mmCIF file of C-alpha atoms in Angstrom:
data_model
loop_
_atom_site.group_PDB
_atom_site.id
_atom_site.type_symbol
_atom_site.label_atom_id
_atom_site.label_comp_id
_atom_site.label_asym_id
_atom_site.label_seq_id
_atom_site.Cartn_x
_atom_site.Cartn_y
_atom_site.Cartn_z
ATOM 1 C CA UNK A 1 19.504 5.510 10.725
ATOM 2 C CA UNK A 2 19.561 9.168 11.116
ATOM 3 C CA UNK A 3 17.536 10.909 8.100
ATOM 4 C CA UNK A 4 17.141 14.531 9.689
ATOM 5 C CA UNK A 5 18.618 17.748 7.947
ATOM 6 C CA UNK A 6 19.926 20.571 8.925
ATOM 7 C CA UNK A 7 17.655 22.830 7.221
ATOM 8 C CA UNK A 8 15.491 23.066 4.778
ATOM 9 C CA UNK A 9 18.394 24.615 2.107
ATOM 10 C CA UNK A 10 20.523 21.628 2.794
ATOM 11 C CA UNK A 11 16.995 18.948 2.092
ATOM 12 C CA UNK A 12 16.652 20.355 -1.243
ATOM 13 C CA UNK A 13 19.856 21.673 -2.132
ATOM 14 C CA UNK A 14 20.148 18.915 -4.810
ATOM 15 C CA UNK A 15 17.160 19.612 -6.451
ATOM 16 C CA UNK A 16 18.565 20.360 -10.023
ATOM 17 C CA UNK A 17 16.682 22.467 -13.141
ATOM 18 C CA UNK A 18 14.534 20.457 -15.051
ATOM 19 C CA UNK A 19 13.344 18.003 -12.522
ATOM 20 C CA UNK A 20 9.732 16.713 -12.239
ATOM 21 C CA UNK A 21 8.595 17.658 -8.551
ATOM 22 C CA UNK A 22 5.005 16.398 -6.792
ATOM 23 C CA UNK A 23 4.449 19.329 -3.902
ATOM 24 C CA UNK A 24 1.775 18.333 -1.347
ATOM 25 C CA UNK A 25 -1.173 20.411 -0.409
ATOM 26 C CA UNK A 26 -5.073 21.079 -0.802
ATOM 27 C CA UNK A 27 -5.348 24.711 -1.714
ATOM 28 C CA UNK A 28 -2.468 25.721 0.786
ATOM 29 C CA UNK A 29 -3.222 23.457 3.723
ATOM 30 C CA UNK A 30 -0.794 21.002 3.975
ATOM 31 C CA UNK A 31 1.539 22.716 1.772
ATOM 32 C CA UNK A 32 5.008 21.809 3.096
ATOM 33 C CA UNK A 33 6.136 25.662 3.850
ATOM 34 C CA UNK A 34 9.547 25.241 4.775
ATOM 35 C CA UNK A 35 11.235 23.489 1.573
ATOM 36 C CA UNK A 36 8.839 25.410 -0.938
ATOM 37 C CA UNK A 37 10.658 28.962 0.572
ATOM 38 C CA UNK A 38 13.915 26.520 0.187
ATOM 39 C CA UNK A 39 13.433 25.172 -3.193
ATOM 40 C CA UNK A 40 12.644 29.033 -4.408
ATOM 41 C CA UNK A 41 15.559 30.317 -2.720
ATOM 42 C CA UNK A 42 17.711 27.524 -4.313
ATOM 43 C CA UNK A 43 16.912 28.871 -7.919
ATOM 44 C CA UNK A 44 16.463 25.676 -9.745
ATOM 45 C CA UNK A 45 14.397 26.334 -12.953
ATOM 46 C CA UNK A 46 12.489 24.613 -15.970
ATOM 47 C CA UNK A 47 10.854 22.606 -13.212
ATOM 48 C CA UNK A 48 7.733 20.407 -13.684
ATOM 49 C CA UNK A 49 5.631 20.687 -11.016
ATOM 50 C CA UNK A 50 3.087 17.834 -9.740
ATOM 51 C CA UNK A 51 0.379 19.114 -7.366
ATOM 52 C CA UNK A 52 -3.689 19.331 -6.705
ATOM 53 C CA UNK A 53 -3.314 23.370 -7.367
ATOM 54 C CA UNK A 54 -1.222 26.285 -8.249
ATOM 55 C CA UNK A 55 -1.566 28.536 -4.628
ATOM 56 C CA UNK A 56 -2.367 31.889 -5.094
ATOM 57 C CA UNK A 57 0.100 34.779 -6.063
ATOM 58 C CA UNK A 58 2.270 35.111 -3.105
ATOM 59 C CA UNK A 59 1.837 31.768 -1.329
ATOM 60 C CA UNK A 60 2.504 28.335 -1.628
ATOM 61 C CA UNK A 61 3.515 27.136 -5.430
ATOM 62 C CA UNK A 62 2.545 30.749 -5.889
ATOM 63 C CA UNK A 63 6.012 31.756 -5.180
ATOM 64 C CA UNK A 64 7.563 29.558 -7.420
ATOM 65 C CA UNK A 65 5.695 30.505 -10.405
ATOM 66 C CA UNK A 66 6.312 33.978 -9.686
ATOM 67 C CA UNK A 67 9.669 33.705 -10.332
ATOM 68 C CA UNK A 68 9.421 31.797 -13.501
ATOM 69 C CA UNK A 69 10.872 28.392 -12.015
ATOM 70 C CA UNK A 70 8.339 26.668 -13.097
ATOM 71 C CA UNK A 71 7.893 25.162 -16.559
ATOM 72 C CA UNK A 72 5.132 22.810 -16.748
ATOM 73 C CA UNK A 73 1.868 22.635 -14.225
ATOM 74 C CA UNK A 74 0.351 19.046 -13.363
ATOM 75 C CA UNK A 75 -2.557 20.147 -11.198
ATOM 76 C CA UNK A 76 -6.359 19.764 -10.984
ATOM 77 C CA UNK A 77 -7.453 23.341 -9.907
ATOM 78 C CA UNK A 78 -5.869 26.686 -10.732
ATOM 79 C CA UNK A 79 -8.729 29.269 -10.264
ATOM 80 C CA UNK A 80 -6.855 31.070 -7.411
ATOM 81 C CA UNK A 81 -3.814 31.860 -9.630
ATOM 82 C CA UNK A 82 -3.650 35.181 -11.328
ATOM 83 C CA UNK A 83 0.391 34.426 -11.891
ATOM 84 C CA UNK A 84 -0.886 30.666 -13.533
ATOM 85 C CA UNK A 85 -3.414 32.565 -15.376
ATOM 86 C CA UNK A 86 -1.303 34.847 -17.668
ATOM 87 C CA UNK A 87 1.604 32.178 -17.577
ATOM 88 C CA UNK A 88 -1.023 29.824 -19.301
ATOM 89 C CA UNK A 89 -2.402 32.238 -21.626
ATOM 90 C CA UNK A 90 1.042 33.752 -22.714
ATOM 91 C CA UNK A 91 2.033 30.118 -23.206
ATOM 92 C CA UNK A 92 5.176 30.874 -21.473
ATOM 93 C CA UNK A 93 3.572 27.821 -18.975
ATOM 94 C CA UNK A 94 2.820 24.792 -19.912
ATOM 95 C CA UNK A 95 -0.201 23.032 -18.518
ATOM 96 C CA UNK A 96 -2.041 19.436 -18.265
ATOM 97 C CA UNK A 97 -4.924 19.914 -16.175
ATOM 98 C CA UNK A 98 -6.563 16.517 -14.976
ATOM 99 C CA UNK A 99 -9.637 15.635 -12.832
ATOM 100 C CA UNK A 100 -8.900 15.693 -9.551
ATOM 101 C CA UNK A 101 -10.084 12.025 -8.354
ATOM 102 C CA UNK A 102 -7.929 10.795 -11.438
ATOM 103 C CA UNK A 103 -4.971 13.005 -10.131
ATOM 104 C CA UNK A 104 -4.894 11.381 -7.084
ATOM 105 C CA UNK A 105 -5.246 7.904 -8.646
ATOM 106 C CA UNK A 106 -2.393 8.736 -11.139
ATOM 107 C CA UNK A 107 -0.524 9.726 -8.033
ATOM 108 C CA UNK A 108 -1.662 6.434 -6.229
ATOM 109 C CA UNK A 109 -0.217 4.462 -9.170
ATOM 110 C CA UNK A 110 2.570 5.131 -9.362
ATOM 111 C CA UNK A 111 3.645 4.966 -5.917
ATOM 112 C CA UNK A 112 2.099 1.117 -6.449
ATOM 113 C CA UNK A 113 3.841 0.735 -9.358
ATOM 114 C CA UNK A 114 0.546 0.039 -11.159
ATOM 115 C CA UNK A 115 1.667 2.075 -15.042
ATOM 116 C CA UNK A 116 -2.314 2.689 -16.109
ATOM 117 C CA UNK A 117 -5.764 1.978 -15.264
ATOM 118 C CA UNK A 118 -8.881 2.781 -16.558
ATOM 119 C CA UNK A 119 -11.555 5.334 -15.297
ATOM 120 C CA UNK A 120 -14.838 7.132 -16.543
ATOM 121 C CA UNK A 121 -13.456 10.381 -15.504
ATOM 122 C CA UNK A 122 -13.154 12.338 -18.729
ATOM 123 C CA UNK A 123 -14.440 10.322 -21.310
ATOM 124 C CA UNK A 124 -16.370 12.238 -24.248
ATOM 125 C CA UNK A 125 -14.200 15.011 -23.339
ATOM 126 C CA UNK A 126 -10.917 16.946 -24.076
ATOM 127 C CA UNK A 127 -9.470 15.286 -21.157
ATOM 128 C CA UNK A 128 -9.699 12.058 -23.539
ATOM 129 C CA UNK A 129 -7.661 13.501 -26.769
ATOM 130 C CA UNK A 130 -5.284 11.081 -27.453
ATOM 131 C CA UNK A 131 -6.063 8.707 -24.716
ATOM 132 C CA UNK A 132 -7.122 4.949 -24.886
ATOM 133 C CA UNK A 133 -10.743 3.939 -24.164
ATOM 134 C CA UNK A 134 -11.907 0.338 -23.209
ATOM 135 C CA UNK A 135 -15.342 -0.852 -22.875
ATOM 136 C CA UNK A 136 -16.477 -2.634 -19.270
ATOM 137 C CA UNK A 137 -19.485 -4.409 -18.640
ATOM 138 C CA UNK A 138 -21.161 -1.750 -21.414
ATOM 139 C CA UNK A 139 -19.468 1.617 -20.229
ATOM 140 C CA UNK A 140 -17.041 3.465 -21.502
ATOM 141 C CA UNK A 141 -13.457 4.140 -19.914
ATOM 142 C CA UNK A 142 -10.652 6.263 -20.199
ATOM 143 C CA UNK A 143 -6.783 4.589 -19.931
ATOM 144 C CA UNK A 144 -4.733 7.036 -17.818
ATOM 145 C CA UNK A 145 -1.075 6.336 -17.112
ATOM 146 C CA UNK A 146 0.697 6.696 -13.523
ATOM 147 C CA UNK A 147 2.613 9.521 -12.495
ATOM 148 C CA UNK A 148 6.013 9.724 -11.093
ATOM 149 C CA UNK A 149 8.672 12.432 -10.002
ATOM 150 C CA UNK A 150 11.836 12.800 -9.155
ATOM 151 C CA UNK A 151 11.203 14.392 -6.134
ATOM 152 C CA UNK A 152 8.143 14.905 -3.676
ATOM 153 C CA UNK A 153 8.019 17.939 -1.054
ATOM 154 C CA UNK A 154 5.601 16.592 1.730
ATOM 155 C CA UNK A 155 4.447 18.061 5.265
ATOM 156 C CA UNK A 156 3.204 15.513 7.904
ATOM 157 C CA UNK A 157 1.981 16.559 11.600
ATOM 158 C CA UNK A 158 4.439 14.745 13.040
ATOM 159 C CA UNK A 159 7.539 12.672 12.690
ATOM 160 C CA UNK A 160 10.230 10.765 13.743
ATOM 161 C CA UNK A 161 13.979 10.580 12.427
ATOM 162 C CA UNK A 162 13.770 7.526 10.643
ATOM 163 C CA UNK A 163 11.032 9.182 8.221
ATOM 164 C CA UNK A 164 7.678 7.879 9.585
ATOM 165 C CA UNK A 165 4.860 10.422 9.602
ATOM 166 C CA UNK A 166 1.169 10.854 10.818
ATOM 167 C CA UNK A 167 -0.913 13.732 9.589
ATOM 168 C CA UNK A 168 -3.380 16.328 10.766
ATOM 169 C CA UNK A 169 -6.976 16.255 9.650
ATOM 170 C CA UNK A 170 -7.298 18.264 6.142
ATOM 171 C CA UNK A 171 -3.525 18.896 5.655
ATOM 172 C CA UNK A 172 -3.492 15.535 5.412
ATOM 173 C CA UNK A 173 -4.581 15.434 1.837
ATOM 174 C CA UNK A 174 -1.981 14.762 -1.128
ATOM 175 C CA UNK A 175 0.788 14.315 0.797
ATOM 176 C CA UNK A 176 0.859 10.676 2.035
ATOM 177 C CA UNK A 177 0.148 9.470 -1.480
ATOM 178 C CA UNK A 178 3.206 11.825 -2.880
ATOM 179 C CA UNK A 179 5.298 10.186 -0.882
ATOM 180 C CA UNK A 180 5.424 7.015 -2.390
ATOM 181 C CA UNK A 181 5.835 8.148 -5.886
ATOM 182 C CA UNK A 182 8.946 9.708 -6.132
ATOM 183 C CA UNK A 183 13.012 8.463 -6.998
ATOM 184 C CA UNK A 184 13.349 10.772 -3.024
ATOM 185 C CA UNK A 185 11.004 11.734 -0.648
ATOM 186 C CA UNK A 186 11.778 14.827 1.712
ATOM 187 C CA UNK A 187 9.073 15.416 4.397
ATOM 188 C CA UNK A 188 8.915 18.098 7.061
ATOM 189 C CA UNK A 189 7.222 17.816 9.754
ATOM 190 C CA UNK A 190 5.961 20.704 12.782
ATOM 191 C CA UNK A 191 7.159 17.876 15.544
ATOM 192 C CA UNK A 192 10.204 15.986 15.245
ATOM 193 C CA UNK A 193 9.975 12.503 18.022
ATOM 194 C CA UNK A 194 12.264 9.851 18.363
ATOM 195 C CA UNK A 195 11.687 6.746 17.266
ATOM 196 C CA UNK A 196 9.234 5.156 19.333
ATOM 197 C CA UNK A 197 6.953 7.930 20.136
ATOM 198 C CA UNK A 198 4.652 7.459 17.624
ATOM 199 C CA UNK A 199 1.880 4.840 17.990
ATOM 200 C CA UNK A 200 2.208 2.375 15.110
ATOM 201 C CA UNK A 201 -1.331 2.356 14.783
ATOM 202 C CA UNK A 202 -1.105 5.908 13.319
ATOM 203 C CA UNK A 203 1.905 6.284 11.414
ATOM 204 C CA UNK A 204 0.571 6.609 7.574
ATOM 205 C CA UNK A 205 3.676 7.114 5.854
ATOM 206 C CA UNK A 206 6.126 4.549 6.925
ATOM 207 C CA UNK A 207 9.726 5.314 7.520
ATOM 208 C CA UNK A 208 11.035 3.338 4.084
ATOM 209 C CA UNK A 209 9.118 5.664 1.868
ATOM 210 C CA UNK A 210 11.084 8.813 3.242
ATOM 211 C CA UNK A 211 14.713 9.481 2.515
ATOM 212 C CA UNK A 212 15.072 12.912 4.082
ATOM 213 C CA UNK A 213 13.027 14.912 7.158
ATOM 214 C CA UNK A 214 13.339 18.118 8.944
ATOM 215 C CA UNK A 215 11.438 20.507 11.469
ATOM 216 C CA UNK A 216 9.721 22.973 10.057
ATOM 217 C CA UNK A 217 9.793 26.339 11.245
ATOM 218 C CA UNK A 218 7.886 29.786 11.678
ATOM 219 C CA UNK A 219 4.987 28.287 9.843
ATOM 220 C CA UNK A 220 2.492 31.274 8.590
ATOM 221 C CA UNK A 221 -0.369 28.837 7.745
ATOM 222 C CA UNK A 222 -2.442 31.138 5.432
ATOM 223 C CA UNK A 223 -5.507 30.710 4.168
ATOM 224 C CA UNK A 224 -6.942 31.132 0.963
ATOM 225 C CA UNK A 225 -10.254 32.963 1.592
ATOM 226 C CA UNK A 226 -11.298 33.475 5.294
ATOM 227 C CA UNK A 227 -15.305 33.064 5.844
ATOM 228 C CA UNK A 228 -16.792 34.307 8.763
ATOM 229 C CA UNK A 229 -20.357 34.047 10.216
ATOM 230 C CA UNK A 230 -22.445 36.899 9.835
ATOM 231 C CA UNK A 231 -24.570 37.533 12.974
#
């Protein structure tokens, strides 16, 4: 069972328009490099993209909105985003903006196949319009429904060809929870091992949630805002 591609072109080169894709990443660590530069260079538009922010104007999911690829943002923090920004106010982008422990959990769901669950996060506010509420044990909560894609763009530490994966610290983040919640998972990965190499007490994503994996390459790693002491 050989799941490796070629390139990163070839791992998302049947991404069609109007498909729902989760892209991991917190801020722009962890953000899986390689098939975002792919998935912009492959064109596909009218996209709805799943992810814990928007990147900033020329990195990460930046790029994408940029060129108008994307058409609706699922995301819990945009505030980097000038692109987002005007998108959103124009109303040429369309938005749902959701607490970010109740992103993850949405996330979470539906990888488990769980379809909604109930949390306080939100209740009494706009985040509840429309939305179920329950009573338990005398507080109020919110129903929120899983989320799914069709697709989910993931970067692990390390890998092996049959599609396991262990992570690095914060780039850790999203990612191992995206990959169980979408119809095809495509990871990439900074060390490609054979199977066998990786100690089974670390693998975090196992092998049957991933359907394609490549190398990355020439990663820039950049950084959102650099803070350095002052002496």
């Amino acid at each position: 069972m050989n799941k490796i591609q070629k390139s990163a072109a070839a791992a998302v080169a049947d991404i069609p328009d109007g498909s729902t894709v989760m892209i991991g990443g917190f801020g722009l660590s962890g953000n899986p490099e390689n098939l975002i530069a792919a998935l912009h260079a492959r064109g596909a538009k009218n996209l709805t993209v799943i992810s814990n922010n928007a990147g900033i104007d020329a990195e990460g999911i930046g790029v994408l909105l940029a060129a108008g690829q994307i058409k609706k943002m699922i995301a819990s923090y945009v505030g980097e985003n000038s692109i987002f920004e005007a998108q959103a106010q124009s109303g040429q982008l369309e938005t749902e903006l959701i607490p970010q422990g109740t992103l993850a959990e949405r996330i979470r769901a539906g990888g488990a196949g769980i379809p909604a669950f109930f949390t306080p996060a939100g209740v009494a506010t706009i985040v509840a319009e429309g939305k179920e509420t329950r009573e338990f044990d005398g507080r109020t909560y919110l129903m929120e429904r899983w989320l799914k894609a069709d697709f989910a763009l993931v970067k692990a530490f390390r890998g092996d060809r049959w599609g396991n994966l262990t992570y690095r610290k914060t780039a850790r983040n999203f990612n191992p929870m995206m990959a169980t919640a979408a119809k095809v998972t495509i990871a990439e990965v900074e060390d490609l091992v054979e199977p066998g190499e990786l100690d089974p007490e670390c693998v975090v994503t196992p092998a049957i949630y991933v359907h394609r994996i490549l190398r990355g390459e020439h990663y820039k790693k950049p950084i959102e805002r650099r803070t350095v002491r002052k002496d």
